Amino acid sequence: MADLVEALLGGSLRALARLLTVIQNETPEARAALARLYPHSGRAYRVGITGAPGTGKSTLVNSLAKTYREAGRTVGILAVDPTSPFTGGAVLGDRLRMRDLAGDQGVFIRSMATRGSLGGLARATDDAICALDAAGFEIILIETVGTGQSEVDIARAAHTTLVVEAPGLGDEVQAIKAGILEIADILVVNKADRPDAQNTVRALQTMLDLGPAYRSNPWHHQSLSGILAPPPESEAESEAWQVPIVQTVAVDNWGTDALAEAIEMHHAYLGRSGKFRVWERQRLAAELSARLESALLERFVARLDTERLLALLDDLEKRRIDPQSAVETLLKEGDRC
Amino acid sequence: MADLVEALLGGSLRALARLLTVIQNETPEARAALARLYPHSGRAYRVGITGAPGTGKSTLVNSLAKTYREAGRTVGILAVDPTSPFTGGAVLGDRLRMRDLAGDQGVFIRSMATRGSLGGLARATDDAICALDAAGFEIILIETVGTGQSEVDIARAAHTTLVVEAPGLGDEVQAIKAGILEIADILVVNKADRPDAQNTVRALQTMLDLGPAYRSNPWHHQSLSGILAPPPESEAESEAWQVPIVQTVAVDNWGTDALAEAIEMHHAYLGRSGKFRVWERQRLAAELSARLESALLERFVARLDTERLLALLDDLEKRRIDPQSAVETLLKEGDRC
């Protein structure tokens, strides 16, 4: 395992691929490897890409990767799929995409699917980013399928979050945008060659104009982050970021140069405004919080008496106790032993 | 508060509405109220409705509610929106929908959006279901927006889970189905009057025929459920449920009678096969597990020394320690004090 880590730090993509598999399996060896890799991480710039199904996210990620490669920058791609919690199989077509970028040592693609809880996926994603980062990839593109909690995790993991839209995806999508807009640093209207693309651009601009304050703190509910890190200063006190709308036709590699420029501008803004460091600390506090929660439950459960738990479950089933009171009972009993 | 609980148990919808607000705010009074309501719950049948944006889920839920009302059954609707974690505002148009069902005391609609973590939403949803159940609603329809983790939560909360599809939603949706199929007890092809509906039905049937074993245990990763409840016996040992594909045109109230019948058949199947009770215990174990996890973190964080935490965060930021080692350090220090 130590050899594998050294090989990865030396630039071996094969070692990286093998380590990512180890990491995804969350073995004890993975723990040691990650502890060794962590000091070498923190140099990559992380870009999250999210949006509803059918917007062409994957094509956009490919096109963006090509743009970065043409500029001589190395790119790691993590395609995170939280929609398949049971199979553990990655849905996104790695091999299909690899055809475009095949043989290029400056790009590396990996798919990840939920094996256990969403918390487990977020943790595995953090770990995989750490490995790609330590391997020296300059840009890490983190793509996620679907809407919902996965977007929030992306917003937490990325420095710059792209929300991808496409023309004509129906009314319900419009409604969803309201929530998604709040995590967008850059809005992308892909398939911009479609006749109704300008309607989508206008609708998004209207939502941006009317919308709630930009970029709420995505960590506000994390117990630890409230204690550890100061919330970012309000926009009024510093230069505000104006969310741009960038139009692309990813399938033709059109517009991705402008998109890469917009990402670079956001990067510069984060540094200039001091937000880069604030968000980094928030992210670390949130990561610490999530890992701590899992570890606490694991430890508590290991100490529990199974017979007692089964009896408590019977009480719950027969409605003799409610779930929250059952938790309090368990906590009290745990303290006594 | 006690008066409110009594009024709810007496059938007051106003009391129910007020209690749901209290519950969503997670106040200490809510705790007491829920403990009082819990013994009166456990009678409602829970139906989860999920699917990608644009499939017409909300219209289908309305139409299904009408079908149940015509059969004389009372219906509670929970529209759960996990896509808007920051505003806490419900996106789904309650008022719009209420027009159809307005003035009917046998139906009650409530929207819920993420206020804090997804775990918080799942907990608030469980609590709201408990209140609707105790208020005497016979059928509870739990609708969720978006794809991803929210579906899994629905699969956990519902007795019967409907996955709604619609014709022509693009290739990426097809890919997502692979994951979603595994939580479906019934597949609904809505907008079945569209020309390409039969293609969708055929594609789904093929996926069902080729797909992985039906209904993996959605709780397999929950620490407590593994200890507490036996996994459901394999399908081979008992009668297997054949996932039906039901076609609807919800906007015309077409096909929802057949859908209600399919739900009834699944209900009967669960009872006959003994799975109803097995799943109920699994669900309770998972709920207990999730609540325990939150409570443990809350308690641990309350005891922590903020200065120590800030120093640890500095170490993380400067890459002097990795997140998992930081957690282990905290756990060790917590044991000492």
Short mmCIF file of C-alpha atoms in Angstrom, two decimals, chain A residues 36-287:
data_model
loop_
_atom_site.label_atom_id
_atom_site.label_comp_id
_atom_site.label_asym_id
_atom_site.label_seq_id
_atom_site.Cartn_x
_atom_site.Cartn_y
_atom_site.Cartn_z
CA ARG A 36 -0.27 9.74 3.69
CA LEU A 37 -1.87 11.49 0.69
CA TYR A 38 -3.59 14.29 2.58
CA PRO A 39 -0.49 16.48 3.11
CA HIS A 40 -0.01 16.47 -0.69
CA SER A 41 -3.56 17.65 -1.37
CA GLY A 42 -5.04 21.15 -1.39
CA ARG A 43 -3.54 22.37 -4.67
CA ALA A 44 -6.27 21.40 -7.15
CA TYR A 45 -9.12 23.70 -8.16
CA ARG A 46 -12.47 21.98 -7.78
CA VAL A 47 -15.35 22.62 -10.16
CA GLY A 48 -18.76 21.07 -9.46
CA ILE A 49 -21.17 20.44 -12.35
CA THR A 50 -24.79 19.71 -11.62
CA GLY A 51 -28.25 20.06 -13.16
CA ALA A 52 -31.36 18.10 -14.08
CA PRO A 53 -31.29 14.96 -16.23
CA GLY A 54 -31.32 15.72 -19.95
CA THR A 55 -29.29 18.93 -19.80
CA GLY A 56 -26.21 17.32 -21.31
CA LYS A 57 -23.99 17.59 -18.26
CA SER A 58 -21.70 14.71 -19.22
CA THR A 59 -21.08 16.10 -22.70
CA LEU A 60 -20.34 19.47 -21.15
CA VAL A 61 -17.86 17.95 -18.72
CA ASN A 62 -16.10 16.23 -21.63
CA SER A 63 -15.97 19.43 -23.63
CA LEU A 64 -14.69 21.42 -20.67
CA ALA A 65 -12.01 18.81 -20.05
CA LYS A 66 -10.88 19.16 -23.67
CA THR A 67 -10.71 22.93 -23.30
CA TYR A 68 -8.50 22.60 -20.24
CA ARG A 69 -6.30 20.02 -21.94
CA GLU A 70 -5.81 22.34 -24.92
CA ALA A 71 -4.64 24.98 -22.44
CA GLY A 72 -2.16 22.45 -21.08
CA ARG A 73 -3.85 21.88 -17.76
CA THR A 74 -4.37 18.41 -16.28
CA VAL A 75 -7.93 17.34 -15.45
CA GLY A 76 -9.37 14.75 -13.09
CA ILE A 77 -13.06 13.93 -13.55
CA LEU A 78 -15.23 12.42 -10.82
CA ALA A 79 -18.69 11.40 -12.00
CA VAL A 80 -20.70 10.94 -8.83
CA ASP A 81 -24.00 9.11 -9.15
CA PRO A 82 -26.16 9.19 -6.03
CA THR A 83 -29.19 7.77 -7.82
CA SER A 84 -28.22 4.14 -7.64
CA PRO A 85 -27.95 3.39 -3.96
CA PHE A 86 -28.59 -0.31 -4.13
CA THR A 87 -26.52 -1.72 -6.95
CA GLY A 88 -23.35 0.22 -6.28
CA GLY A 89 -22.82 0.20 -10.04
CA ALA A 90 -21.77 3.37 -11.81
CA VAL A 91 -24.36 4.41 -14.36
CA LEU A 92 -22.41 7.06 -16.20
CA GLY A 93 -20.70 5.69 -19.25
CA ASP A 94 -17.00 6.03 -18.50
CA ARG A 95 -15.88 3.94 -21.38
CA LEU A 96 -18.10 5.80 -23.80
CA ARG A 97 -16.56 9.06 -22.76
CA MET A 98 -13.03 7.81 -22.59
CA ARG A 99 -13.05 7.39 -26.36
CA ASP A 100 -12.78 11.16 -26.75
CA LEU A 101 -9.98 11.57 -24.27
CA ALA A 102 -8.35 8.17 -24.63
CA GLY A 103 -4.58 7.90 -24.44
CA ASP A 104 -4.18 11.32 -22.82
CA GLN A 105 -2.16 11.00 -19.61
CA GLY A 106 -3.29 14.47 -18.54
CA VAL A 107 -6.88 13.42 -17.94
CA PHE A 108 -8.34 10.82 -15.63
CA ILE A 109 -11.99 9.78 -15.32
CA ARG A 110 -13.61 7.90 -12.48
CA SER A 111 -17.25 7.11 -11.72
CA MET A 112 -18.57 6.67 -8.23
CA ALA A 113 -21.98 5.38 -7.18
CA THR A 114 -23.62 5.15 -3.80
CA ARG A 115 -22.69 1.97 -2.05
CA GLY A 116 -24.16 2.75 1.32
CA SER A 117 -25.59 5.94 2.70
CA LEU A 118 -25.40 9.29 0.99
CA GLY A 119 -23.05 10.30 3.82
CA GLY A 120 -20.84 7.41 2.74
CA LEU A 121 -20.82 8.69 -0.84
CA ALA A 122 -19.96 12.22 0.26
CA ARG A 123 -17.09 10.83 2.33
CA ALA A 124 -15.85 8.61 -0.51
CA THR A 125 -16.07 11.61 -2.85
CA ASP A 126 -14.00 13.75 -0.48
CA ASP A 127 -11.44 10.96 -0.32
CA ALA A 128 -11.35 10.47 -4.10
CA ILE A 129 -10.86 14.23 -4.59
CA CYS A 130 -7.98 14.06 -2.12
CA ALA A 131 -6.34 11.27 -4.17
CA LEU A 132 -6.77 13.10 -7.52
CA ASP A 133 -5.48 16.27 -5.88
CA ALA A 134 -2.43 14.54 -4.41
CA ALA A 135 -1.80 12.90 -7.81
CA GLY A 136 -1.28 16.42 -9.14
CA PHE A 137 -4.37 17.04 -11.27
CA GLU A 138 -4.77 20.80 -11.54
CA ILE A 139 -8.50 20.90 -12.21
CA ILE A 140 -10.96 18.44 -10.68
CA LEU A 141 -14.38 18.31 -12.33
CA ILE A 142 -17.00 16.81 -10.03
CA GLU A 143 -20.14 15.90 -11.93
CA THR A 144 -23.32 14.72 -10.30
CA VAL A 145 -26.49 13.19 -11.70
CA GLY A 146 -29.89 14.23 -10.49
CA THR A 147 -31.31 16.96 -8.36
CA GLY A 148 -31.64 17.22 -4.63
CA GLN A 149 -29.18 16.55 -1.88
CA SER A 150 -26.45 15.63 -4.35
CA GLU A 151 -26.32 19.28 -5.48
CA VAL A 152 -25.74 20.42 -1.96
CA ASP A 153 -22.88 17.98 -1.57
CA ILE A 154 -21.41 19.30 -4.79
CA ALA A 155 -21.73 22.84 -3.53
CA ARG A 156 -19.80 21.74 -0.47
CA ALA A 157 -17.04 19.91 -2.33
CA ALA A 158 -16.44 22.44 -5.12
CA HIS A 159 -14.83 25.87 -5.26
CA THR A 160 -16.96 26.84 -8.23
CA THR A 161 -20.36 25.23 -8.86
CA LEU A 162 -21.88 25.17 -12.34
CA VAL A 163 -25.60 24.57 -12.65
CA VAL A 164 -26.46 23.32 -16.12
CA GLU A 165 -29.83 24.02 -17.69
CA ALA A 166 -31.20 23.23 -21.12
CA PRO A 167 -34.07 24.74 -23.10
CA GLY A 168 -37.56 23.29 -22.78
CA LEU A 169 -37.35 20.91 -19.87
CA GLY A 170 -40.84 21.66 -18.63
CA ASP A 171 -42.52 23.55 -15.85
CA GLU A 172 -41.49 21.42 -12.94
CA VAL A 173 -37.86 21.98 -13.82
CA GLN A 174 -38.50 25.71 -13.66
CA ALA A 175 -39.74 25.26 -10.13
CA ILE A 176 -36.71 23.26 -9.14
CA LYS A 177 -34.42 25.95 -10.45
CA ALA A 178 -35.47 28.14 -7.56
CA GLY A 179 -33.61 25.85 -5.19
CA ILE A 180 -30.71 25.10 -7.46
CA LEU A 181 -30.00 28.73 -8.25
CA GLU A 182 -28.85 29.20 -4.72
CA ILE A 183 -25.89 26.91 -5.16
CA ALA A 184 -24.89 28.19 -8.63
CA ASP A 185 -21.74 30.25 -9.04
CA ILE A 186 -22.18 30.06 -12.80
CA LEU A 187 -25.31 29.16 -14.76
CA VAL A 188 -24.80 27.27 -18.01
CA VAL A 189 -27.48 27.07 -20.68
CA ASN A 190 -26.38 24.10 -22.73
CA LYS A 191 -27.92 23.13 -26.09
CA ALA A 192 -27.98 26.87 -26.73
CA ASP A 193 -28.50 26.30 -30.46
CA ARG A 194 -32.07 25.25 -29.82
CA PRO A 195 -34.73 27.74 -30.90
CA ASP A 196 -36.09 28.25 -27.36
CA ALA A 197 -32.69 28.72 -25.72
CA GLN A 198 -33.13 32.49 -25.42
CA ASN A 199 -36.34 31.96 -23.46
CA THR A 200 -34.40 29.86 -20.97
CA VAL A 201 -31.66 32.49 -20.71
CA ARG A 202 -34.26 35.21 -20.12
CA ALA A 203 -36.12 33.12 -17.52
CA LEU A 204 -32.89 32.43 -15.65
CA GLN A 205 -31.88 36.09 -15.78
CA THR A 206 -35.28 37.04 -14.33
CA MET A 207 -34.85 34.51 -11.55
CA LEU A 208 -31.38 35.85 -10.83
CA ASP A 209 -32.75 39.40 -10.70
CA LEU A 210 -35.65 38.47 -8.42
CA GLY A 211 -33.96 35.67 -6.53
CA PRO A 212 -32.93 35.45 -2.90
CA ALA A 213 -29.54 36.59 -1.72
CA TYR A 214 -26.79 34.82 -3.58
CA ARG A 215 -25.10 31.73 -2.16
CA SER A 216 -26.50 31.04 1.25
CA ASN A 217 -24.12 29.20 3.49
CA PRO A 218 -24.61 25.55 2.52
CA TRP A 219 -23.16 24.42 5.83
CA HIS A 220 -25.54 26.27 8.12
CA HIS A 221 -27.07 23.10 9.50
CA GLN A 222 -23.82 21.34 10.28
CA SER A 223 -23.34 21.28 14.03
CA LEU A 224 -19.59 21.69 13.93
CA SER A 225 -19.29 24.37 11.29
CA GLY A 226 -21.34 26.77 13.40
CA ILE A 227 -18.83 26.48 16.19
CA LEU A 228 -15.64 26.32 14.20
CA ALA A 229 -15.71 28.71 11.34
CA PRO A 230 -17.08 32.23 11.08
CA PRO A 231 -19.82 32.56 8.48
CA PRO A 232 -18.69 34.38 5.35
CA GLU A 233 -19.26 38.11 5.64
CA SER A 234 -22.45 39.31 4.05
CA GLU A 235 -22.30 40.34 0.42
CA ALA A 236 -23.00 43.92 1.37
CA GLU A 237 -19.66 44.15 3.17
CA SER A 238 -17.62 42.87 0.28
CA GLU A 239 -17.66 42.76 -3.47
CA ALA A 240 -20.64 40.64 -4.54
CA TRP A 241 -20.29 37.93 -7.19
CA GLN A 242 -22.64 38.39 -10.12
CA VAL A 243 -23.69 34.94 -11.30
CA PRO A 244 -23.06 34.88 -15.06
CA ILE A 245 -25.15 32.91 -17.56
CA VAL A 246 -22.89 31.17 -20.07
CA GLN A 247 -24.33 29.59 -23.23
CA THR A 248 -22.78 26.43 -24.61
CA VAL A 249 -23.34 23.76 -27.26
CA ALA A 250 -21.20 21.14 -25.59
CA VAL A 251 -21.69 18.55 -28.32
CA ASP A 252 -19.93 20.95 -30.75
CA ASN A 253 -17.38 22.13 -28.13
CA TRP A 254 -18.89 25.58 -28.52
CA GLY A 255 -18.84 28.05 -25.62
CA THR A 256 -16.64 26.04 -23.29
CA ASP A 257 -13.72 28.48 -23.72
CA ALA A 258 -15.96 31.23 -22.33
CA LEU A 259 -17.08 28.87 -19.58
CA ALA A 260 -13.48 28.13 -18.57
CA GLU A 261 -12.89 31.89 -18.46
CA ALA A 262 -15.94 32.42 -16.23
CA ILE A 263 -14.63 29.72 -13.88
CA GLU A 264 -11.26 31.48 -13.80
CA MET A 265 -12.99 34.77 -12.95
CA HIS A 266 -14.85 33.13 -10.09
CA HIS A 267 -11.61 31.62 -8.83
CA ALA A 268 -10.00 35.06 -8.88
CA TYR A 269 -13.02 36.55 -7.11
CA LEU A 270 -12.83 33.97 -4.32
CA GLY A 271 -9.18 34.79 -3.74
CA ARG A 272 -9.64 38.58 -3.95
CA SER A 273 -12.62 38.66 -1.57
CA GLY A 274 -11.04 36.38 1.01
CA LYS A 275 -13.87 33.90 0.54
CA PHE A 276 -11.61 31.16 -0.73
CA ARG A 277 -10.15 30.58 2.70
CA VAL A 278 -13.44 31.08 4.56
CA TRP A 279 -15.21 28.48 2.41
CA GLU A 280 -12.27 26.11 2.70
CA ARG A 281 -12.53 26.21 6.49
CA GLN A 282 -16.31 25.77 6.32
CA ARG A 283 -15.87 22.79 4.05
CA LEU A 284 -13.33 21.20 6.35
CA ALA A 285 -15.56 21.78 9.38
CA ALA A 286 -18.48 20.17 7.55
CA GLU A 287 -16.35 17.22 6.52
#
